Coordinates of C-alpha atoms and ligand atoms in Angstrom, one line a residue:
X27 CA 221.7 69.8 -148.8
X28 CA 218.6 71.6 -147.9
X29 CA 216.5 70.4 -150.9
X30 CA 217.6 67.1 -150.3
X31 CA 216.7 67.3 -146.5
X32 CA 213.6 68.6 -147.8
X33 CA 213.1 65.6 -150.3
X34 CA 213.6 63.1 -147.1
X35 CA 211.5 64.6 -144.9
X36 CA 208.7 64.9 -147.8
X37 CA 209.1 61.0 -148.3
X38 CA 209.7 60.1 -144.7
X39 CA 206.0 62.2 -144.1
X40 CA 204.0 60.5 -146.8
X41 CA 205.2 57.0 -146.0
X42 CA 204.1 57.9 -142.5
X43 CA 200.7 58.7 -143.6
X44 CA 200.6 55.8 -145.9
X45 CA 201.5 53.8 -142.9
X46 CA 198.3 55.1 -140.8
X47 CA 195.8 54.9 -143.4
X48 CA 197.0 51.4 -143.8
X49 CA 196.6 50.7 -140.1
X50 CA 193.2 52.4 -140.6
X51 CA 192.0 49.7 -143.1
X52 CA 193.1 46.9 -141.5
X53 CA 191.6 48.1 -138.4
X54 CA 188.0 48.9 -140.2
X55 CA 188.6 45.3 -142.0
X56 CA 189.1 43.6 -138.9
X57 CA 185.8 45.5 -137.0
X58 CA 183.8 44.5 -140.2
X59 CA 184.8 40.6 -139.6
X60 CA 184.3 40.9 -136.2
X61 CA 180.7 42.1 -136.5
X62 CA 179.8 39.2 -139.1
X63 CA 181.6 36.5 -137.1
X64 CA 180.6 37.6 -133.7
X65 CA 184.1 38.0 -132.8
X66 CA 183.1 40.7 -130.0
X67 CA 182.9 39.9 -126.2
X68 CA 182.7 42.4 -123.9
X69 CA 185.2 42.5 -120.3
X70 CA 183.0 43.7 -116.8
X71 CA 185.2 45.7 -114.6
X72 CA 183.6 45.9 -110.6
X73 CA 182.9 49.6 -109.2
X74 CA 183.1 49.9 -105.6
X75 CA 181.3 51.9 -102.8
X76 CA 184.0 53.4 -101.3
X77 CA 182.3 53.3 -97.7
X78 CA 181.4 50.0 -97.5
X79 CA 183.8 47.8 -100.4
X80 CA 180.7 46.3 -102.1
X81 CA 180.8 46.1 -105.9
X82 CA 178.0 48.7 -106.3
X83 CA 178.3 49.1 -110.3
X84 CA 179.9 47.1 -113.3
X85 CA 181.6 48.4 -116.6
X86 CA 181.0 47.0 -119.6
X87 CA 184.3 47.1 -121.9
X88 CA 184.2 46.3 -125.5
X89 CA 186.6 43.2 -126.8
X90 CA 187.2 42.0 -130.1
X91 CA 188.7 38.4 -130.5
X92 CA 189.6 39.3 -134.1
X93 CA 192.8 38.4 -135.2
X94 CA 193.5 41.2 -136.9
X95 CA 192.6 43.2 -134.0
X96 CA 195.0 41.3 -131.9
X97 CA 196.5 43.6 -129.0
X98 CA 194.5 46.5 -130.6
X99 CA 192.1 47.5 -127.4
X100 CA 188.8 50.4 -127.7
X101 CA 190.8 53.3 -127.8
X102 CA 192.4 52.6 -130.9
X103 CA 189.5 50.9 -132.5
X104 CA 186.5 53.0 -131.1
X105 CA 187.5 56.1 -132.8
X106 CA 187.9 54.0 -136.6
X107 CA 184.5 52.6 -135.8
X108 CA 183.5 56.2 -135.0
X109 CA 184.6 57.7 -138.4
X110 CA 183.7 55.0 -140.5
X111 CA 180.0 54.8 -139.2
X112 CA 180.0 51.3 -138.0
X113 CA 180.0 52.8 -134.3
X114 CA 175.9 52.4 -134.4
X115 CA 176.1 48.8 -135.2
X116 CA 178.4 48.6 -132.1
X117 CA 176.4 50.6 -129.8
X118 CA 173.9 48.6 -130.4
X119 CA 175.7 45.2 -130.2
X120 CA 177.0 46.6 -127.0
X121 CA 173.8 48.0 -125.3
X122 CA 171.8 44.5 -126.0
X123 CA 174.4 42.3 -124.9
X124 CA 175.4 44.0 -121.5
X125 CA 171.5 44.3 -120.8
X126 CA 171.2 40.6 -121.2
X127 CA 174.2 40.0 -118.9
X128 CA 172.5 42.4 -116.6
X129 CA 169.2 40.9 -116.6
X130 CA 171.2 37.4 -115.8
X131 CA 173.0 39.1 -113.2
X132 CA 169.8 40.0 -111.4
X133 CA 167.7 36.9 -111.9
X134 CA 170.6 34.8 -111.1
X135 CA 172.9 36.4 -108.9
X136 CA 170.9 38.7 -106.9
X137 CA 173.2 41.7 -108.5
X138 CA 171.7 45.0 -107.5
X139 CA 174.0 47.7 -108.7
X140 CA 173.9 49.5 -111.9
X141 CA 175.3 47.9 -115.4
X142 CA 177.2 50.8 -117.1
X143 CA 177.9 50.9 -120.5
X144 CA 179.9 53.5 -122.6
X145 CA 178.5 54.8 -125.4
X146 CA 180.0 56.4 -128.8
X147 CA 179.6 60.6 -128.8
X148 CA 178.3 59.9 -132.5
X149 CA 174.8 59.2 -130.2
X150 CA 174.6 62.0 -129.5
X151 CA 173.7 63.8 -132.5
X152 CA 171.9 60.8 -133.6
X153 CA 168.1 61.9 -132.4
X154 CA 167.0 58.2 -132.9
X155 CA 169.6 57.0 -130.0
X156 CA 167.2 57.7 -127.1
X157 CA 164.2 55.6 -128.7
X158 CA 166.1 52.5 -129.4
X159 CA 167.5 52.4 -125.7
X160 CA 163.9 52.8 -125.1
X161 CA 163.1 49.6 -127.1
X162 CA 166.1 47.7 -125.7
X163 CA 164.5 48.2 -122.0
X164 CA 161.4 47.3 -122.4
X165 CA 162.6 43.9 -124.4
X166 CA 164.7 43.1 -122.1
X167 CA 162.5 44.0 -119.2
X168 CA 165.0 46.1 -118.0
X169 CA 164.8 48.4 -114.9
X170 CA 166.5 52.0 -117.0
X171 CA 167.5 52.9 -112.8
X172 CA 169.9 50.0 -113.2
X173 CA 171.5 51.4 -116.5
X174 CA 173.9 54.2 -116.4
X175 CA 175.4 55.3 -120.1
X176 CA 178.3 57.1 -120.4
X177 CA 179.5 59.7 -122.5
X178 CA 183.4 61.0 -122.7
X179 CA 183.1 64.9 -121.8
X180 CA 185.0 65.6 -124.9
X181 CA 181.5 64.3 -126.5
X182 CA 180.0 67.3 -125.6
X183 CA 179.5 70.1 -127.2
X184 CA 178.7 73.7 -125.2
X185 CA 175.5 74.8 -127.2
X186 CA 174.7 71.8 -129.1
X187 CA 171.2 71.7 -129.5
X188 CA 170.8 68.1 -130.8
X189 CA 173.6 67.3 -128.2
X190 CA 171.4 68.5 -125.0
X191 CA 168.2 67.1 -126.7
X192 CA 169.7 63.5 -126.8
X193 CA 171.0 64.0 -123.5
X194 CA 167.6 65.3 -121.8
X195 CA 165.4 62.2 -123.8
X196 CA 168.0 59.4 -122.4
X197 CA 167.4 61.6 -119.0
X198 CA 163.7 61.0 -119.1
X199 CA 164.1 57.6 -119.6
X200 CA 165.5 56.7 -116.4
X201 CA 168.6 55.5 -117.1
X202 CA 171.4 57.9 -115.6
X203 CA 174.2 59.8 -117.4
X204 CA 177.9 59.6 -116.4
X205 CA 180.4 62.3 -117.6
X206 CA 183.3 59.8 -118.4
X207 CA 186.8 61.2 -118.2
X208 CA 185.8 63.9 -116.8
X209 CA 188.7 66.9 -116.4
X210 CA 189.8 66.2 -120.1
X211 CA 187.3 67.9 -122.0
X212 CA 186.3 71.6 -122.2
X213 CA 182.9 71.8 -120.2
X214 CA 183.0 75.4 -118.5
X215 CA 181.6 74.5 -115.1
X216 CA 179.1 76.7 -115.3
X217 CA 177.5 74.8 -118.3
X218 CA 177.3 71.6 -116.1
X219 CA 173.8 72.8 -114.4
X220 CA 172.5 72.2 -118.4
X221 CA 173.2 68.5 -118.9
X222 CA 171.2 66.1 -116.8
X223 CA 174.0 64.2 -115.5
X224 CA 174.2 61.8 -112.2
X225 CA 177.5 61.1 -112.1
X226 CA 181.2 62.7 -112.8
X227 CA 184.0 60.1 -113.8
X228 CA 187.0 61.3 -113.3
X229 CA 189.7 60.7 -115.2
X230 CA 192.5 58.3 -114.9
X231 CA 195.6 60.6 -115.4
X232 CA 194.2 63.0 -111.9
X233 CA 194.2 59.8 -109.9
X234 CA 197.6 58.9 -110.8
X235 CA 198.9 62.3 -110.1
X236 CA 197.9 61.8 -107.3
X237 CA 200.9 61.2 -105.5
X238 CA 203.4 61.5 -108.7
X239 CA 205.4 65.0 -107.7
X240 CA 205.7 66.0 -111.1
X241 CA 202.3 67.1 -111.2
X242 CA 200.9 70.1 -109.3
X243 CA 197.5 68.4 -111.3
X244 CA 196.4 66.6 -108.3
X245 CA 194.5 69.3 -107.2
X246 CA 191.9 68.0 -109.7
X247 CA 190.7 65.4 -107.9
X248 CA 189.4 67.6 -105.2
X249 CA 188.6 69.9 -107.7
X250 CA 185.9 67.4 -109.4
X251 CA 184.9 66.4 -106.3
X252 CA 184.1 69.9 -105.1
X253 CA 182.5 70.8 -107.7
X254 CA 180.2 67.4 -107.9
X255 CA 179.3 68.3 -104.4
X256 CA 178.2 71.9 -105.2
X257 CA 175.9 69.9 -108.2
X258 CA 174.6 66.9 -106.2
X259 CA 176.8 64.5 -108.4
X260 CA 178.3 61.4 -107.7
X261 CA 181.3 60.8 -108.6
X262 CA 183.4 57.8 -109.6
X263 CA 187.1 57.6 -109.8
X264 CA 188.6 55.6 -112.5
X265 CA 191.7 54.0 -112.5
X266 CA 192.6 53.5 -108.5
X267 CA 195.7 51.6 -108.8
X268 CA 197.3 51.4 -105.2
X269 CA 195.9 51.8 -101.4
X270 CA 197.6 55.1 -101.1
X271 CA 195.1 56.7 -103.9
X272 CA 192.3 54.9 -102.7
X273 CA 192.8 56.2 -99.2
X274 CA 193.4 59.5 -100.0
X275 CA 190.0 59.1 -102.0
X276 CA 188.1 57.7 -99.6
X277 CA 189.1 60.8 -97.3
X278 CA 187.6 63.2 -99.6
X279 CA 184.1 62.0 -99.9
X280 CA 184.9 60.3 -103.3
X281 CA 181.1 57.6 -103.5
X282 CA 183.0 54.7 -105.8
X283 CA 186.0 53.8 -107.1
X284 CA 187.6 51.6 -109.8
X285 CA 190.6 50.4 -110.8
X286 CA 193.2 48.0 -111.2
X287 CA 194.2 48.2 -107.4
X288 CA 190.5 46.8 -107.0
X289 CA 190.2 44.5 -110.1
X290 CA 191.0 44.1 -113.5
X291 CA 188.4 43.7 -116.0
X292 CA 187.2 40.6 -115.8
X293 CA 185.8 37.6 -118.2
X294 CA 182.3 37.0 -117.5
X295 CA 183.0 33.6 -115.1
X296 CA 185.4 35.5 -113.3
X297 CA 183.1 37.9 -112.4
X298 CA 180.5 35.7 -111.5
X299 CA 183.5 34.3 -108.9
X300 CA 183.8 37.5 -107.6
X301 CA 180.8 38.5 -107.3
X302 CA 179.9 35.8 -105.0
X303 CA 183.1 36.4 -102.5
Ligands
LIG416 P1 186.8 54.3 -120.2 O1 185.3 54.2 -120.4 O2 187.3 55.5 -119.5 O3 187.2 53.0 -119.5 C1 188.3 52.9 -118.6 C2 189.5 52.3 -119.3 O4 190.6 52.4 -118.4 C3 189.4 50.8 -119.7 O5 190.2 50.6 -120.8 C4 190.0 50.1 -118.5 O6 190.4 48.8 -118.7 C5 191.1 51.1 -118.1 N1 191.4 51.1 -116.7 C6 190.5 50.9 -115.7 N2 191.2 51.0 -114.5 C7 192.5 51.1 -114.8 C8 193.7 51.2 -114.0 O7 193.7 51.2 -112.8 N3 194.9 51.4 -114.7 C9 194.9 51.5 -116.0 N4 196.1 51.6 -116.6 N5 193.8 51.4 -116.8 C10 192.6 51.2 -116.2 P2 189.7 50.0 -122.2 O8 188.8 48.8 -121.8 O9 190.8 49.7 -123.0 O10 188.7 51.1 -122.8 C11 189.2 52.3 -123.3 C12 188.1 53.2 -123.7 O11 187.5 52.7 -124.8 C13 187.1 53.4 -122.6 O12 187.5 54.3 -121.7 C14 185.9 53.9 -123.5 O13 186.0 55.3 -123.7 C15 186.1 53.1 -124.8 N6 185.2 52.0 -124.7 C16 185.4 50.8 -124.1 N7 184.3 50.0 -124.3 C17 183.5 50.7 -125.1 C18 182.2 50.4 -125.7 O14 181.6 49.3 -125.4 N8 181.6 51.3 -126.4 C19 182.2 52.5 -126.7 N9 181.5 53.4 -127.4 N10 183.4 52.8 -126.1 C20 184.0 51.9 -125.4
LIG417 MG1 183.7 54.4 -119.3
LIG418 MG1 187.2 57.0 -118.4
LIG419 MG1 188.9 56.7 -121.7

């Protein structure tokens, strides 16, 4: 009967939640371990100039060899790290070691391009984010034009003072500013002229439309790239996985491109390989 129902659908709800706050834990355990045991590696995925094929960029991606973090990847740990606070111990872990891969990359094999490295939204309403990157430069003796950070869109927030602030500091520092999945979040287009971004990423899910039918979406990729034009943004599209998207990509004044169809992520030897093909 309907109280019954009721009864099951009460119990079915709360073992649910039971079940994700258990995930949760072991999740925050396992990033806890990982930051103790140095059980984080990060992954370097190449970014390509679409007019000439050289690798023009990297992407630093978070890992974690934990083994309760087995097949668990940054989108399902990031936002745990993000809501327990342990995100700034990340960031930080992060930012040094891909600037000390970068500086390696230079002195050793005459890399040029830019090192870019994700970074939490939580920075941005933390006001002493743009003074430690600032410190993490200069000891690593790090050029900030070969550092490009990225922030998700959905990180920002229209009107946030602190938000802009952060944004405007890390812009004055040299380093440029990515929008990452871009086309996901809520920026009106007009408020783009107010963030000092270089760059617009755009999202996965509008390349793959590309060509899918079921989506009259595609039109976003020439949207973004339109509207990077009218801005004087470069822009970056993520997640090129066959010649087809690439192509089409290329035709439409798209500056880099990455994605599986180009390479993988790759461990750190493996990118040295490729890097001197
Ligand atoms: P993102 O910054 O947009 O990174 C791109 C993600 O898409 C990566 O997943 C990458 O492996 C995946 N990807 C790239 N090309 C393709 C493709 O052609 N096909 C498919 N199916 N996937 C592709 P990953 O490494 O799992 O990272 C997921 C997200 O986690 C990242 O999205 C980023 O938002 C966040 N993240 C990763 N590393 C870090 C980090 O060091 N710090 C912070 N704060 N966030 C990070
Ligand atoms: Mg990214
Ligand atoms: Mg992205
Ligand atoms: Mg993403």
């Amino acid at each position: 009967d309907a109280k019954q129902n009721g009864r099951n659908c009460y119990k079915f709800f709360t073992q649910e939640i039971a079940e994700t706050i258990k995930q949760r834990q072991k999740i925050e355990n396992g990033l806890r371990s990982s930051l103790e045991n140095h059980q984080f590696t990060l992954a370097f995925m190449p970014i390509f100039n679409c007019d000439n094929d050289d690798i023009v960029a990297i992407e630093a991606l978070l890992r974690c060899k934990a083994p309760e973090l087995e097949g668990i990847g940054p989108d399902q740990f990031i936002p745990v790290a993000e809501s327990t606070g342990l995100i700034k111990e990340i960031d930080l872990w992060v930012l040094e070691h891909a600037l000390q891969r970068l500086v390696v990359l230079q002195q050793q094999h005459n890399f040029t391009g830019k090192m870019c490295i994700n970074i939490s939204g939580v920075e941005l309403h933390n006001e002493n984010f743009p003074p430690l990157v600032k410190r993490l430069l200069e000891t690593h003796k790090v050029n900030p034009c070969s550092v490009e950070l990225e922030v998700t869109e959905t990180a920002l927030v229209a009107g946030d003072k602190t938000c802009l602030e952060t944004l405007n500091a890390l812009n004055e520092l040299g380093v440029s500013l990515a929008l990452d999945d871009f086309g996901t979040g809520y920026t009106a287009f007009s408020q783009l002229i107010h963030y000092p971004a270089d760059c617009l990423k755009i999202d996965r899910s509008f390349v793959s439309d590309l060509f899918s039918e079921k989506e009259p979406r595609s039109k976003m990729v020439l949207i973004i790239q339109n509207l990077a034009e009218l801005y004087g943004l470069r822009v970056i599209a993520e997640g090129v996985e066959t010649e087809e998207q690439l192509n089409y990509l290329k035709r439409h004044g798209c500056d880099w491109a990455q994605g599986y169809f180009l390479s993988r992520p790759l461990l750190w030897d493996d990118l040295i390989k490729r890097l001197a093909e």
